GROMACS .gro file of C-alpha atoms in nm:
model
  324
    1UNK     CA    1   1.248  -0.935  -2.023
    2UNK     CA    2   1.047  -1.235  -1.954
    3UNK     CA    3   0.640  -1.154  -1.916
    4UNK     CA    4   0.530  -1.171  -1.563
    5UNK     CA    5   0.173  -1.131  -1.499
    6UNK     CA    6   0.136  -0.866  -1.279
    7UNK     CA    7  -0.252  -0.600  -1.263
    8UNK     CA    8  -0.546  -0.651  -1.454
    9UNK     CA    9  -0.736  -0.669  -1.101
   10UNK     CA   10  -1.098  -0.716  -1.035
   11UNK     CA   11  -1.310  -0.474  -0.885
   12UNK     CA   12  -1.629  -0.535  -0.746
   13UNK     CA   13  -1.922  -0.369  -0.552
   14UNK     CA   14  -1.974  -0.392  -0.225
   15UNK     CA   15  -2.302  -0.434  -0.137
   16UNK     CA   16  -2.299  -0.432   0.202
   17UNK     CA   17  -2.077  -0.111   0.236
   18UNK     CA   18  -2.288   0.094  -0.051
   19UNK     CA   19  -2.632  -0.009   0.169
   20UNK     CA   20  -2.452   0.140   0.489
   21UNK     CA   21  -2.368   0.455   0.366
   22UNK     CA   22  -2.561   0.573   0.109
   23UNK     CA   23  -2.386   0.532  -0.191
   24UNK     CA   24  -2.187   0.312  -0.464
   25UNK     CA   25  -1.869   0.183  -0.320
   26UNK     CA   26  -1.642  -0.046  -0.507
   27UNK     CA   27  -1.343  -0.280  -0.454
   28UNK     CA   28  -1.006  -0.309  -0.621
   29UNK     CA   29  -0.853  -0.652  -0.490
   30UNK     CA   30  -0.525  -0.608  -0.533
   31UNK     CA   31  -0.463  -0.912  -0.368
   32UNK     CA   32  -0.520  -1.092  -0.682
   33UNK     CA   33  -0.166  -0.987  -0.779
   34UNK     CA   34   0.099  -1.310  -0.831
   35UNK     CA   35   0.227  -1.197  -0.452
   36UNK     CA   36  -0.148  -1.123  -0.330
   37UNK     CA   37  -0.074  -0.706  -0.312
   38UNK     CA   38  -0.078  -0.410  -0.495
   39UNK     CA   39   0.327  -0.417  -0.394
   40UNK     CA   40   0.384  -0.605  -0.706
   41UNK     CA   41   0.331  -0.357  -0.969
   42UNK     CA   42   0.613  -0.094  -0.826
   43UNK     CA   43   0.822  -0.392  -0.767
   44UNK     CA   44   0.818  -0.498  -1.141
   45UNK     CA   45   0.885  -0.114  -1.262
   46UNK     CA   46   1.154  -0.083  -1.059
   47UNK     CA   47   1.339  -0.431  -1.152
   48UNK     CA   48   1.275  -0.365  -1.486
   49UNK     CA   49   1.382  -0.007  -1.475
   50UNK     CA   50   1.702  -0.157  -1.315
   51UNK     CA   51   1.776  -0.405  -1.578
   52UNK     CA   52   1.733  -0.208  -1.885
   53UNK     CA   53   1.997   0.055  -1.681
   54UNK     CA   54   2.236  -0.209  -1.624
   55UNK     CA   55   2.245  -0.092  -1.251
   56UNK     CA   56   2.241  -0.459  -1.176
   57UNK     CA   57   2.417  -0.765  -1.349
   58UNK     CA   58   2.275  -1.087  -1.426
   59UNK     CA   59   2.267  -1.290  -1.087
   60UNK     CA   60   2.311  -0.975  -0.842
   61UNK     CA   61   2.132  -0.878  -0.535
   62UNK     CA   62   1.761  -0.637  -0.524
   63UNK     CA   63   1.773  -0.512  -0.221
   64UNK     CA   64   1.469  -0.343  -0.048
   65UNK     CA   65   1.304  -0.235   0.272
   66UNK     CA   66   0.962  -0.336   0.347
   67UNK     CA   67   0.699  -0.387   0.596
   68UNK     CA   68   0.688  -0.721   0.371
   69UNK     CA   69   0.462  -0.671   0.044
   70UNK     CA   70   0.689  -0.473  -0.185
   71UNK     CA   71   0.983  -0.735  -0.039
   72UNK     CA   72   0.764  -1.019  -0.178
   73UNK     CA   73   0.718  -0.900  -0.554
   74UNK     CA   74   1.065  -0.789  -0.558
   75UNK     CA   75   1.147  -1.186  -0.406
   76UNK     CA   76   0.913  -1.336  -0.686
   77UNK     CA   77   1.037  -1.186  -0.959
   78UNK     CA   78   1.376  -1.117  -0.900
   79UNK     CA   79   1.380  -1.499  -0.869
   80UNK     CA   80   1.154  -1.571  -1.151
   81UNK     CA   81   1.456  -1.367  -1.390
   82UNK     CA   82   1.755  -1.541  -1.246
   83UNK     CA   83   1.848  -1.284  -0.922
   84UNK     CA   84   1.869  -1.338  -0.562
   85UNK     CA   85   1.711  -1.092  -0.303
   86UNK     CA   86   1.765  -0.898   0.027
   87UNK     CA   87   1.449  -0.792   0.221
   88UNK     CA   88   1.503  -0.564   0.509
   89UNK     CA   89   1.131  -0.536   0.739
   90UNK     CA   90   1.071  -0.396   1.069
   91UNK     CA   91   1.042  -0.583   1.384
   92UNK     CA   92   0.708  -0.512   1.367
   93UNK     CA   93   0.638  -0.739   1.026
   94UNK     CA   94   0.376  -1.015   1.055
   95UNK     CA   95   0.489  -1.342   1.101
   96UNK     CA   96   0.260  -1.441   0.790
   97UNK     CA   97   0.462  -1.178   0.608
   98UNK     CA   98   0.798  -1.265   0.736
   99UNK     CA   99   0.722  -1.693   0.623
  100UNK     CA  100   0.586  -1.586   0.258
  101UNK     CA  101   0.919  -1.413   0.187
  102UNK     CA  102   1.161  -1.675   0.340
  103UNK     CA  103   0.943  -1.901   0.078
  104UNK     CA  104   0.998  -1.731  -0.198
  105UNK     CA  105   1.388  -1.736  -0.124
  106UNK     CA  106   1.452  -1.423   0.000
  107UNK     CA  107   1.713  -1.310   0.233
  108UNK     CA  108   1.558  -1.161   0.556
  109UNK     CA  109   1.693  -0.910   0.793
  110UNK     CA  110   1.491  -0.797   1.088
  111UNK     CA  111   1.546  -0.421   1.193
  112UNK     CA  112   1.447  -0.216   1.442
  113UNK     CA  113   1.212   0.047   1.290
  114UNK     CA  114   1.139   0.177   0.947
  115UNK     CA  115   1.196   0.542   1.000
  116UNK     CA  116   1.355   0.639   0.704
  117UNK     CA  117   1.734   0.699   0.585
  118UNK     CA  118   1.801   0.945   0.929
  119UNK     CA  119   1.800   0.641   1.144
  120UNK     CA  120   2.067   0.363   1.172
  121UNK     CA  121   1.854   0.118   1.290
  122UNK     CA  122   1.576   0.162   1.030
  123UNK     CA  123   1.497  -0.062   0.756
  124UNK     CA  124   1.571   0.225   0.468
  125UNK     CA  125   1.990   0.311   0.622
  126UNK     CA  126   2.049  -0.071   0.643
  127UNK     CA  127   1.898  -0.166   0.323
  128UNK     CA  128   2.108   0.110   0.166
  129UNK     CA  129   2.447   0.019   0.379
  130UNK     CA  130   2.428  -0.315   0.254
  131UNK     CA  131   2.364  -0.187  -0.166
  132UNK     CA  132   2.653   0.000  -0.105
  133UNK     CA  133   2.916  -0.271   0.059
  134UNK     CA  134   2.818  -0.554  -0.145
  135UNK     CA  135   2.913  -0.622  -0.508
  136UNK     CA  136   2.640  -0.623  -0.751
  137UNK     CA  137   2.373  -0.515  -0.528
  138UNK     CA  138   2.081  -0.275  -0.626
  139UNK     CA  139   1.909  -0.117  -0.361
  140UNK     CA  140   1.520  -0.034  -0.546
  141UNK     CA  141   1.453   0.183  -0.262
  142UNK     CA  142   1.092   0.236  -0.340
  143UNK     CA  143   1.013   0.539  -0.079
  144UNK     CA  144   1.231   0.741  -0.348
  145UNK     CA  145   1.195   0.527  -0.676
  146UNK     CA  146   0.995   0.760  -0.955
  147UNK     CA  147   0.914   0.379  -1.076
  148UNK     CA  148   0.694   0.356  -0.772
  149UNK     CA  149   0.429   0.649  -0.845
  150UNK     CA  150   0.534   0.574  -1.268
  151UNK     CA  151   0.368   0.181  -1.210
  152UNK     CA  152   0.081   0.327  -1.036
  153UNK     CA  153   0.003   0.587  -1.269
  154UNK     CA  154   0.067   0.393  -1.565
  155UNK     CA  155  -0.135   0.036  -1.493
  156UNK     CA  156  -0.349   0.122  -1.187
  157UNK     CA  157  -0.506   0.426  -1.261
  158UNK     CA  158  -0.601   0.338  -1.606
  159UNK     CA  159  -0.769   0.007  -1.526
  160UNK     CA  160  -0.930   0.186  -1.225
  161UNK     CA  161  -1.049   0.472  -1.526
  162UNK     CA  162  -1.212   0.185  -1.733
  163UNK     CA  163  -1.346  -0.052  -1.474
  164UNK     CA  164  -1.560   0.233  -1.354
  165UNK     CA  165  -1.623   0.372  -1.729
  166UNK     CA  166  -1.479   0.704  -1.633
  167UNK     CA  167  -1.789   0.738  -1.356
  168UNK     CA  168  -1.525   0.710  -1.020
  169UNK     CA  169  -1.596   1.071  -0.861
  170UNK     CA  170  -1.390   0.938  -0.515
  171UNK     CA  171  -1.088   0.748  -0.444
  172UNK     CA  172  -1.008   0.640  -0.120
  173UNK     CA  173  -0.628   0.497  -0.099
  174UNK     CA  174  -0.398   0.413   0.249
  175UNK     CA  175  -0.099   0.630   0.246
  176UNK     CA  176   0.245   0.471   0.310
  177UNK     CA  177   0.545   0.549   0.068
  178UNK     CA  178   0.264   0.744  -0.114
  179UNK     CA  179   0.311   0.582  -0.493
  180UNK     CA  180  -0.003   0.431  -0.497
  181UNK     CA  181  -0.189   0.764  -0.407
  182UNK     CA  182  -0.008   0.988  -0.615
  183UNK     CA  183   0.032   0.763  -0.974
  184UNK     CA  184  -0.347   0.680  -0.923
  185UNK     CA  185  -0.433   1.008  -0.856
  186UNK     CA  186  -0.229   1.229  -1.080
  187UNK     CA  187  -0.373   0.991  -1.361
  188UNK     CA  188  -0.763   1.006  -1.244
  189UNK     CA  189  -0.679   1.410  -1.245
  190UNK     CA  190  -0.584   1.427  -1.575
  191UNK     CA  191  -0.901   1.220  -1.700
  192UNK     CA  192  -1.151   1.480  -1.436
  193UNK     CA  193  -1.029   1.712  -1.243
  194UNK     CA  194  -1.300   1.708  -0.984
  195UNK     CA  195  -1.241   1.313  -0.872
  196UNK     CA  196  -1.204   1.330  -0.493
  197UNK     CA  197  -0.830   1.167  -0.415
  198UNK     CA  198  -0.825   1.076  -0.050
  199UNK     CA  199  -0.567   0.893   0.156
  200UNK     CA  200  -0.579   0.727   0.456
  201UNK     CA  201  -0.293   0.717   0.740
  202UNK     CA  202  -0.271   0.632   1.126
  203UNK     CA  203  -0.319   0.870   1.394
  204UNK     CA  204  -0.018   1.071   1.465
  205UNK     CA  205   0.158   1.028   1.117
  206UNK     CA  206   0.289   1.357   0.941
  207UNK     CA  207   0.164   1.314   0.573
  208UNK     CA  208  -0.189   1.480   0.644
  209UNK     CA  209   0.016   1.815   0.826
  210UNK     CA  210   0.256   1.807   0.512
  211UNK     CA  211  -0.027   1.807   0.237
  212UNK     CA  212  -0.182   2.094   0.439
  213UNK     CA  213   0.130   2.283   0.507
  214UNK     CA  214   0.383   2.191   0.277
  215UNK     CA  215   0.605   2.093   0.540
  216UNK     CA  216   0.709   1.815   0.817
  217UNK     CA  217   0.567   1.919   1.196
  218UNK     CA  218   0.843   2.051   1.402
  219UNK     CA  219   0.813   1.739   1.632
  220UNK     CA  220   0.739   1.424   1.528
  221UNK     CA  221   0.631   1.132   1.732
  222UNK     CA  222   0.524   0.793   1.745
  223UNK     CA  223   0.201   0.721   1.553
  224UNK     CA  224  -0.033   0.484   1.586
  225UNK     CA  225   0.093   0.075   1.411
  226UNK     CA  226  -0.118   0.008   1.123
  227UNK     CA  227   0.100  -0.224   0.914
  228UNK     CA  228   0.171  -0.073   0.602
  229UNK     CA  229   0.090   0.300   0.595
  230UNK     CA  230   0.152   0.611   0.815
  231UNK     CA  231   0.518   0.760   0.802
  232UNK     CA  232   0.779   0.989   1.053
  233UNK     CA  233   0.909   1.109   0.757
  234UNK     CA  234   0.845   1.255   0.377
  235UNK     CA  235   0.891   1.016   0.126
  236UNK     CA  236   1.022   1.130  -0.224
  237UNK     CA  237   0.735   0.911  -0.368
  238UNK     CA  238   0.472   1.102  -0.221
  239UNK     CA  239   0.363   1.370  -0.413
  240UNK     CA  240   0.089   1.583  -0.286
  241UNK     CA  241   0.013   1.773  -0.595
  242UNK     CA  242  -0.319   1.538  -0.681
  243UNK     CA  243  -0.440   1.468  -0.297
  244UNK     CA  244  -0.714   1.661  -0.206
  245UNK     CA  245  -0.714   1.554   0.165
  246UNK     CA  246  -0.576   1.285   0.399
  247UNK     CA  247  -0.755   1.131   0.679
  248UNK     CA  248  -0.622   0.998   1.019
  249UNK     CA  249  -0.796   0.694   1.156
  250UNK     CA  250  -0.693   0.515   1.525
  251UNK     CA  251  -0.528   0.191   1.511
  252UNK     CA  252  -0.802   0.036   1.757
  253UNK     CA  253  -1.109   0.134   1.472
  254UNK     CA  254  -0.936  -0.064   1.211
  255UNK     CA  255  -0.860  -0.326   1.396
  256UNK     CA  256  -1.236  -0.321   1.510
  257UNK     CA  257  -1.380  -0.246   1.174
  258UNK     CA  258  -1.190  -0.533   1.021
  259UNK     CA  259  -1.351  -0.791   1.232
  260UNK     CA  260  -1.671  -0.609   1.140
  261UNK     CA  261  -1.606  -0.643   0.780
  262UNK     CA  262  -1.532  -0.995   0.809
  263UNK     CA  263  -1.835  -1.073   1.047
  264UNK     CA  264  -2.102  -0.936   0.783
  265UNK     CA  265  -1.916  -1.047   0.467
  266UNK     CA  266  -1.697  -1.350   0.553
  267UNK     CA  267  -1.386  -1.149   0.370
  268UNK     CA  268  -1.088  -1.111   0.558
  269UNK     CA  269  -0.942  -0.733   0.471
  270UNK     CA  270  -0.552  -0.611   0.504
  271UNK     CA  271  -0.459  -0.380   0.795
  272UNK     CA  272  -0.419  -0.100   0.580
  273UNK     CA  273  -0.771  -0.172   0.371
  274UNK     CA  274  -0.926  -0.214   0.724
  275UNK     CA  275  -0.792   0.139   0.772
  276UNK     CA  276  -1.018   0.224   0.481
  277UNK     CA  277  -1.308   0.085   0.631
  278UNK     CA  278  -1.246   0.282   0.967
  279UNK     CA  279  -1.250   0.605   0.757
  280UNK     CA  280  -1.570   0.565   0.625
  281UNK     CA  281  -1.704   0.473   0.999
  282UNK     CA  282  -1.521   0.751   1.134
  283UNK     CA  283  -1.629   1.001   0.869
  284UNK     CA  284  -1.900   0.920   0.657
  285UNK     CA  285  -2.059   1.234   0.746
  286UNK     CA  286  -1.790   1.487   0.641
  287UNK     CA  287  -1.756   1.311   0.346
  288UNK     CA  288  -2.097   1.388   0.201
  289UNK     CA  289  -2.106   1.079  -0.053
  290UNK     CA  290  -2.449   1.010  -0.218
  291UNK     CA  291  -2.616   0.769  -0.488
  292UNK     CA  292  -2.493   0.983  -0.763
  293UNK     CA  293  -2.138   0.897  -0.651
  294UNK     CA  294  -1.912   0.617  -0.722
  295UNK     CA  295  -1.630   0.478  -0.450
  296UNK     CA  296  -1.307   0.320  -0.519
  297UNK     CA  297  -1.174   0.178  -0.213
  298UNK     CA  298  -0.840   0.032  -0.274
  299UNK     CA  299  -0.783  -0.276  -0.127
  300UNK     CA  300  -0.400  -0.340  -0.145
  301UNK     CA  301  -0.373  -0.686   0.017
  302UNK     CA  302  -0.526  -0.939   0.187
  303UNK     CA  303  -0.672  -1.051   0.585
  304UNK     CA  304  -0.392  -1.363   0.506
  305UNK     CA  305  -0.118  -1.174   0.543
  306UNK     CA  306  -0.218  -1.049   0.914
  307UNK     CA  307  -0.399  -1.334   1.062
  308UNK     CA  308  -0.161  -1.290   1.389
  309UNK     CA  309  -0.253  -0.916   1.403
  310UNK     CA  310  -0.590  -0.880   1.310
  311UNK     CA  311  -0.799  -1.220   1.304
  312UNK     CA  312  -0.583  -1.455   1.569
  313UNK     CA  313  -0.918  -1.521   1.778
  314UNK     CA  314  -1.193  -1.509   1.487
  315UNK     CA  315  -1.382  -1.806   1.401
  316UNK     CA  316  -1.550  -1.591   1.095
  317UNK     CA  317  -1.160  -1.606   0.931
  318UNK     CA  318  -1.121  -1.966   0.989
  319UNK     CA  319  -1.474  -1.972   0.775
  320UNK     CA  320  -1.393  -1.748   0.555
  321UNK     CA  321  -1.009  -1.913   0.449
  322UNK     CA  322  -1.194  -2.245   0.458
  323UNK     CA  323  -1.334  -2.164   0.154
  324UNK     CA  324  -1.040  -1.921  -0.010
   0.00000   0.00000   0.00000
């Protein structure tokens, strides 16, 4: 296959978020990725795994649903090897998300949700009524891909392991099909079993009462919209086996928090790394961290991508892109 450029991403420390809180926090910016998220890594593994498989011929369909990142890499490299692509997003996709993907020539399909293969209407039964009606048409399905938690756990977590020189003691991930989580964290495991693996979802979403419980909550509701992570359902590629706990944060303290952020350090975070941020706010004190610890935060993509949602009415990200 041809070589696409795809991890080897910076991290960095935050100054401004160690001072605050007492410890050494640090930055993956995954936005540095060809398609400016963390998306791009499972999107590769799972072309490539599709390829070598021959579950798709040369000039077929990828198909995928998205809430727009993983639809991008999948877009940029299927076109970069000579295949077309079908992204299926929620209504509630960014309009920055939604004119990134129509550039990079994919075929969009607005639905009404993204509550998993149960629903009609969601992203997940469409995507996978239109693989299985159309000739030469792979559906990548990354909520039950093992490429998905395979990418993470074979790229992320090891350049996560040497960035920090084996000292990360915490990792603090959002939680959305769950492969980032569970490849990073099964691989940090393996290297020390006492690393802290937390994830991050929205208020009202069930992953936090199924790593507790082992099962889904009798009744499920609507959570709280942070673009990205939080899910009605268990995905097959979240595995709870590393996690040692999952925290709920409300939409309106990540929202908040990322207009903080940007205020004091004239970066422009991603609704789900905002999430991050309104963690820490929300429970730096159960958390316990200290200067002997060191904090991966990972950032999956960037304040860009939800200008409309998060930053519409913020002179600090006109600033900030002026200088992008």
């Amino acid at each position: 296959m041809t070589t696409i450029s795809i991890g080897n991403t910076p991290i960095r420390k935050c100054d401004f978020l160690s001072a605050r809180y007492g410890t050494n926090i640090f930055i993956k910016e995954e936005f540095y990725n060809p398609g400016m998220s963390a998306k791009d890594r499972p999107a590769y593994f799972m072309i490539q795994d599709a390829i070598e498989q021959a579950r798709i011929q040369p000039g077929g369909t990828f198909v995928e649903a998205s809430s727009g990142n993983t639809g991008l890499g999948i877009a940029l490299i299927a076109k970069q090897l000579g295949y077309r692509s079908k992204i299926f997003v929620s209504k509630s996709c960014s309009k920055e998300k939604i004119k990134v993907l129509i550039q990079a020539g994919a075929e969009i399909e607005i639905c009404e949700n993204s509550n998993g293969l149960h629903d009609f209407h969601s992203t997940q039964f469409r995507a996978q009524s239109f693989a299985a009606t159309h000739p030469n048409a792979y559906f990548t399905n990354q909520y039950y891909n093992t490429q998905n938690i395979c990418a993470h756990y074979k790229t992320t977590g090891p350049e996560i392991w040497e960035q920090t020189q084996g000292r990360i003691t915490h990792f603090l991930s959002g939680v959305g099909t769950g492969g980032t989580i569970s490849g990073v964290g099964r691989f940090l495991k393996e290297k020390k079993a006492d690393i802290r693996i937390w994830g991050v979802e929205p208020e009202g979403s069930i992953l936090q009462h199924y790593l507790q419980y082992g099962k889904a909550p009798k009744e499920i509701s609507p959570f709280d919209a942070i673009e990205g992570i939080g899910r009605n359902f268990v995905p097959g590629s979240f595995d709870p086996q590393p996690i040692d706990h999952i925290f709920q944060v409300q939409q309106s303290m990540t929202k908040l928090m990322a207009r903080r952020y940007l205020a004091e350090t004239g970066i422009p975070s991603g609704f789900s790394s905002a999430a991050l941020l309104a963690c820490l706010h929300t429970y730096h004190n159960e958390m316990a961290l200290g200067p002997a610890h060191t904090v991966l935060l990972f950032f999956p993509d960037h304040g860009s991508r939800y200008v409309s949602k998060l930053y519409a009415d913020s002179l600090d990200f006109k600033t900030a892109s002026s200088t992008l």
